[in-house]
Coordinates of N, CA and C in Angstrom, one line a residue:
V1 N 8.8 -18.5 -5.0 CA 9.1 -17.2 -4.3 C 10.4 -17.3 -3.5
Q2 N 11.2 -16.3 -3.6 CA 12.4 -16.3 -2.9 C 12.5 -14.9 -2.1
L3 N 12.9 -15.0 -0.9 CA 13.1 -13.8 0.0 C 14.6 -13.8 0.4
V4 N 15.3 -12.7 0.1 CA 16.7 -12.7 0.4 C 16.9 -11.4 1.3
E5 N 17.4 -11.7 2.6 CA 17.6 -10.7 3.5 C 19.0 -10.2 3.5
S6 N 19.2 -9.0 3.9 CA 20.6 -8.4 4.1 C 20.5 -7.3 5.2
G7 N 21.7 -6.9 5.6 CA 21.7 -5.8 6.5 C 22.0 -6.1 8.0
G8 N 22.0 -7.3 8.3 CA 22.3 -7.7 9.7 C 23.8 -7.4 10.1
G9 N 24.1 -7.5 11.4 CA 25.5 -7.2 11.8 C 25.6 -7.0 13.3
L10 N 26.7 -6.5 13.7 CA 27.0 -6.2 15.1 C 26.9 -4.7 15.3
V11 N 26.2 -4.3 16.3 CA 26.1 -2.9 16.7 C 26.0 -2.7 18.2
Q12 N 26.4 -1.6 18.6 CA 26.4 -1.3 20.1 C 25.0 -0.9 20.5
T13 N 24.7 -1.0 21.7 CA 23.4 -0.5 22.3 C 23.2 0.9 21.9
G14 N 22.0 1.2 21.4 CA 21.7 2.6 21.0 C 21.9 2.8 19.5
G15 N 22.6 1.9 18.9 CA 22.9 2.0 17.5 C 21.7 1.7 16.6
S16 N 21.9 1.7 15.3 CA 20.9 1.5 14.3 C 21.4 0.5 13.2
L17 N 20.4 -0.2 12.6 CA 20.7 -1.1 11.5 C 19.4 -1.0 10.6
T18 N 19.6 -1.2 9.3 CA 18.5 -1.4 8.4 C 18.6 -2.7 7.7
L19 N 17.5 -3.5 7.9 CA 17.4 -4.8 7.2 C 16.6 -4.6 6.0
S20 N 17.0 -5.4 4.9 CA 16.3 -5.4 3.7 C 15.9 -6.8 3.2
C21 N 14.8 -6.9 2.6 CA 14.4 -8.2 2.1 C 13.9 -8.0 0.6
V22 N 14.6 -8.6 -0.3 CA 14.2 -8.5 -1.7 C 13.4 -9.8 -2.0
A23 N 12.2 -9.5 -2.6 CA 11.3 -10.6 -2.9 C 11.3 -10.9 -4.4
S24 N 11.3 -12.1 -4.8 CA 11.2 -12.5 -6.2 C 10.1 -13.6 -6.3
G25 N 9.5 -13.7 -7.4 CA 8.4 -14.7 -7.6 C 7.0 -14.1 -7.4
F26 N 6.9 -13.0 -6.8 CA 5.7 -12.2 -6.8 C 6.0 -10.8 -6.8
T27 N 5.0 -9.9 -7.2 CA 5.3 -8.5 -7.3 C 4.4 -7.7 -6.3
F28 N 5.0 -6.8 -5.7 CA 4.3 -6.1 -4.6 C 3.1 -5.3 -5.1
D29 N 3.2 -4.7 -6.3 CA 2.1 -3.9 -6.8 C 1.2 -4.7 -7.8
D30 N 1.2 -6.0 -7.7 CA 0.4 -6.8 -8.6 C -1.0 -7.0 -7.8
Y31 N -1.7 -7.9 -8.3 CA -3.1 -8.1 -7.8 C -3.1 -9.1 -6.6
D32 N -2.0 -9.7 -6.3 CA -2.0 -10.7 -5.2 C -2.2 -10.0 -3.9
D33 N -2.8 -10.7 -3.0 CA -3.0 -10.3 -1.6 C -1.9 -10.9 -0.8
Y34 N -1.2 -10.0 0.0 CA -0.1 -10.6 0.8 C 0.1 -9.7 2.0
T35 N 0.8 -10.4 2.9 CA 1.4 -9.7 4.1 C 2.9 -10.0 4.1
I36 N 3.7 -9.0 4.3 CA 5.1 -9.2 4.3 C 5.8 -8.5 5.4
G37 N 6.7 -9.1 6.0 CA 7.4 -8.5 7.2 C 8.5 -9.3 7.8
W38 N 8.7 -9.1 9.1 CA 9.8 -9.6 9.8 C 9.4 -10.3 11.1
F39 N 10.1 -11.5 11.3 CA 10.1 -12.2 12.5 C 11.5 -12.3 13.0
R40 N 11.6 -12.7 14.3 CA 13.0 -12.9 14.8 C 13.0 -14.0 15.8
Q41 N 14.1 -14.6 16.0 CA 14.3 -15.7 16.9 C 15.6 -15.6 17.6
A42 N 15.5 -15.5 18.9 CA 16.7 -15.4 19.8 C 17.0 -16.8 20.3
P43 N 18.2 -17.0 20.7 CA 18.6 -18.4 21.1 C 17.7 -18.8 22.3
G44 N 17.2 -20.0 22.2 CA 16.4 -20.6 23.2 C 15.0 -20.1 23.3
K45 N 14.6 -19.2 22.4 CA 13.3 -18.6 22.4 C 12.5 -19.0 21.1
E46 N 11.2 -18.8 21.2 CA 10.4 -19.1 20.0 C 10.5 -17.9 19.0
R47 N 10.2 -18.2 17.8 CA 10.2 -17.2 16.8 C 9.0 -16.2 17.0
E48 N 9.2 -14.9 17.0 CA 8.2 -14.0 17.2 C 8.0 -12.9 16.1
G49 N 6.8 -12.5 15.9 CA 6.6 -11.5 14.9 C 7.1 -10.1 15.4
V50 N 7.8 -9.4 14.5 CA 8.3 -8.1 14.8 C 7.5 -7.0 14.2
S51 N 7.3 -7.1 12.9 CA 6.6 -6.0 12.1 C 6.2 -6.6 10.8
Y52 N 5.1 -6.1 10.3 CA 4.7 -6.5 8.9 C 3.8 -5.4 8.3
I53 N 3.6 -5.5 7.0 CA 2.8 -4.7 6.2 C 1.7 -5.5 5.5
S54 N 0.5 -5.1 5.5 CA -0.6 -5.8 4.8 C -0.9 -5.0 3.5
R55 N -0.9 -5.8 2.4 CA -1.2 -5.1 1.1 C -2.6 -4.7 1.0
R56 N -3.5 -5.5 1.7 CA -5.0 -5.3 1.5 C -5.3 -3.9 1.9
D57 N -4.8 -3.4 3.1 CA -5.2 -2.0 3.5 C -4.0 -1.2 3.8
G58 N -2.8 -1.7 3.6 CA -1.6 -0.9 3.8 C -1.3 -0.8 5.3
S59 N -2.0 -1.5 6.1 CA -1.8 -1.3 7.6 C -0.4 -2.0 8.0
T60 N 0.1 -1.5 9.1 CA 1.4 -2.0 9.6 C 1.2 -2.5 11.0
Y61 N 2.0 -3.4 11.4 CA 1.9 -4.0 12.7 C 3.3 -3.9 13.3
Y62 N 3.4 -3.6 14.6 CA 4.7 -3.6 15.3 C 4.5 -4.3 16.7
A63 N 5.4 -5.2 17.0 CA 5.4 -5.8 18.3 C 5.6 -4.7 19.4
D64 N 5.0 -4.9 20.5 CA 5.1 -3.8 21.6 C 6.6 -3.5 21.9
S65 N 7.4 -4.6 21.8 CA 8.8 -4.4 22.2 C 9.6 -3.5 21.3
V66 N 9.1 -3.3 20.0 CA 9.8 -2.5 19.1 C 9.1 -1.2 18.7
Q67 N 7.9 -1.1 19.1 CA 7.1 0.1 18.8 C 7.8 1.4 19.1
G68 N 7.9 2.3 18.2 CA 8.6 3.5 18.4 C 10.1 3.5 18.1
R69 N 10.6 2.3 17.9 CA 12.0 2.2 17.6 C 12.3 1.6 16.2
F70 N 11.4 0.8 15.7 CA 11.5 0.2 14.4 C 10.5 0.7 13.4
T71 N 10.9 0.8 12.2 CA 10.0 1.3 11.1 C 10.0 0.4 9.9
I72 N 8.9 -0.1 9.5 CA 8.9 -1.0 8.3 C 8.4 -0.1 7.1
S73 N 9.0 -0.4 6.0 CA 8.6 0.3 4.7 C 8.7 -0.7 3.6
R74 N 8.1 -0.2 2.5 CA 8.0 -1.1 1.3 C 8.3 -0.2 0.1
D75 N 9.1 -0.8 -0.8 CA 9.5 -0.1 -2.1 C 9.0 -1.0 -3.2
N76 N 7.8 -0.6 -3.8 CA 7.2 -1.5 -4.8 C 8.1 -1.6 -6.0
A77 N 8.8 -0.5 -6.4 CA 9.6 -0.5 -7.6 C 10.8 -1.5 -7.4
K78 N 11.2 -1.7 -6.2 CA 12.4 -2.6 -6.0 C 11.9 -4.0 -5.4
N79 N 10.6 -4.1 -5.2 CA 10.1 -5.3 -4.6 C 10.8 -5.7 -3.3
T80 N 11.0 -4.6 -2.5 CA 11.8 -4.8 -1.3 C 11.0 -4.2 -0.1
V81 N 11.2 -4.9 1.0 CA 10.6 -4.5 2.3 C 11.8 -4.3 3.2
S82 N 11.8 -3.2 3.9 CA 12.9 -2.8 4.8 C 12.5 -2.6 6.2
L83 N 13.4 -2.8 7.2 CA 13.1 -2.6 8.6 C 14.2 -1.7 9.1
Q84 N 13.9 -0.5 9.4 CA 14.8 0.5 10.0 C 14.7 0.3 11.5
M85 N 15.9 -0.1 12.1 CA 15.9 -0.4 13.6 C 16.8 0.7 14.3
N86 N 16.2 1.4 15.1 CA 16.9 2.5 15.9 C 16.9 2.1 17.4
N87 N 17.8 2.8 18.1 CA 17.9 2.6 19.5 C 17.9 1.1 19.9
L88 N 18.8 0.4 19.2 CA 18.8 -1.1 19.4 C 19.2 -1.4 20.9
K89 N 18.7 -2.5 21.4 CA 19.0 -3.0 22.7 C 19.5 -4.4 22.6
P90 N 20.2 -4.8 23.7 CA 20.7 -6.2 23.6 C 19.6 -7.2 23.4
E91 N 18.5 -7.0 24.0 CA 17.4 -7.9 23.8 C 16.8 -8.0 22.4
D92 N 17.3 -7.1 21.5 CA 16.9 -7.2 20.1 C 17.8 -8.2 19.3
T93 N 18.8 -8.8 20.0 CA 19.7 -9.7 19.4 C 19.0 -11.0 19.0
A94 N 19.0 -11.3 17.7 CA 18.3 -12.5 17.2 C 18.7 -12.7 15.8
V95 N 18.2 -13.8 15.2 CA 18.2 -14.0 13.8 C 16.9 -13.4 13.3
Y96 N 16.9 -12.5 12.3 CA 15.7 -11.9 11.8 C 15.4 -12.5 10.4
Y97 N 14.1 -12.9 10.3 CA 13.7 -13.6 9.1 C 12.6 -12.8 8.4
C98 N 12.7 -12.7 7.1 CA 11.7 -12.1 6.3 C 10.6 -13.2 6.0
N99 N 9.4 -12.8 6.0 CA 8.3 -13.7 5.8 C 7.3 -13.1 4.9
A100 N 6.8 -13.8 3.9 CA 5.7 -13.4 3.1 C 4.6 -14.4 3.0
D101 N 3.4 -14.0 3.3 CA 2.2 -14.8 3.2 C 1.3 -14.3 2.1
I102 N 1.1 -15.1 1.1 CA 0.5 -14.7 -0.2 C -0.7 -15.5 -0.5
V103 N -1.7 -14.8 -1.0 CA -2.9 -15.5 -1.7 C -3.0 -14.9 -3.1
R104 N -2.7 -15.6 -4.1 CA -2.7 -15.2 -5.5 C -4.1 -14.7 -5.9
Y105 N -4.1 -13.8 -6.8 CA -5.4 -13.3 -7.2 C -6.3 -14.3 -7.9
Y106 N -5.6 -15.3 -8.5 CA -6.3 -16.3 -9.2 C -6.6 -17.6 -8.4
S107 N -6.3 -17.6 -7.1 CA -6.3 -18.8 -6.3 C -6.9 -18.4 -4.9
T108 N -7.3 -19.5 -4.2 CA -7.6 -19.3 -2.7 C -6.6 -20.0 -1.9
R109 N -5.5 -20.5 -2.5 CA -4.5 -21.2 -1.7 C -3.6 -20.2 -1.0
Y110 N -3.3 -20.5 0.2 CA -2.5 -19.7 1.1 C -1.0 -20.2 1.0
E111 N -0.1 -19.3 0.7 CA 1.3 -19.6 0.5 C 2.1 -18.9 1.6
S112 N 3.1 -19.5 2.1 CA 3.9 -18.9 3.1 C 5.4 -19.1 2.8
Y113 N 6.2 -18.1 2.8 CA 7.6 -18.2 2.5 C 8.5 -17.5 3.5
W114 N 9.7 -18.1 3.6 CA 10.7 -17.5 4.6 C 12.0 -17.3 3.9
G115 N 12.7 -16.2 4.4 CA 14.1 -16.0 4.0 C 15.0 -16.9 4.8
Q116 N 16.3 -16.8 4.5 CA 17.3 -17.6 5.2 C 17.7 -17.1 6.6
G117 N 17.3 -15.8 6.8 CA 17.6 -15.1 8.1 C 18.9 -14.4 8.0
T118 N 19.0 -13.3 8.8 CA 20.2 -12.5 9.0 C 20.4 -12.2 10.5
Q119 N 21.6 -12.3 10.9 CA 21.9 -12.2 12.4 C 22.0 -10.7 12.7
V120 N 21.4 -10.3 13.8 CA 21.6 -9.0 14.4 C 22.0 -9.2 15.8
T121 N 23.2 -8.6 16.1 CA 23.7 -8.8 17.5 C 24.0 -7.4 18.0
V122 N 23.4 -7.1 19.2 CA 23.5 -5.8 19.9 C 24.3 -6.0 21.1
S123 N 25.5 -5.4 21.2 CA 26.4 -5.5 22.3 C 26.0 -4.5 23.4
S124 N 26.2 -4.8 24.6 CA 25.9 -3.9 25.7 C 27.1 -3.1 26.1

């Protein structure tokens, strides 16, 4: 499985960015059970969950700090998960990582994969 992120960059406070993560090695609309989404890590801080989608019931999760500003979406045809980030704040500055946790339909083994990360910098 490979996860390739794109869309990071430098933006001013209040601006918007859209991150994309293209997955290969598993298919979104296949029979596998998975959760896919985004984490971030700011300098000197631990990696934290930002938002994810669960295939099992289609539910979404947002960290309190991004609720109402970020929107996660999934495009099964393109095997891509995106994170639309609006009203960005300096505290959103971090490296954003795509993460996929998968249990194949033919297995009980839990698999976890990470992308290489994309930098988001919000200037004040």
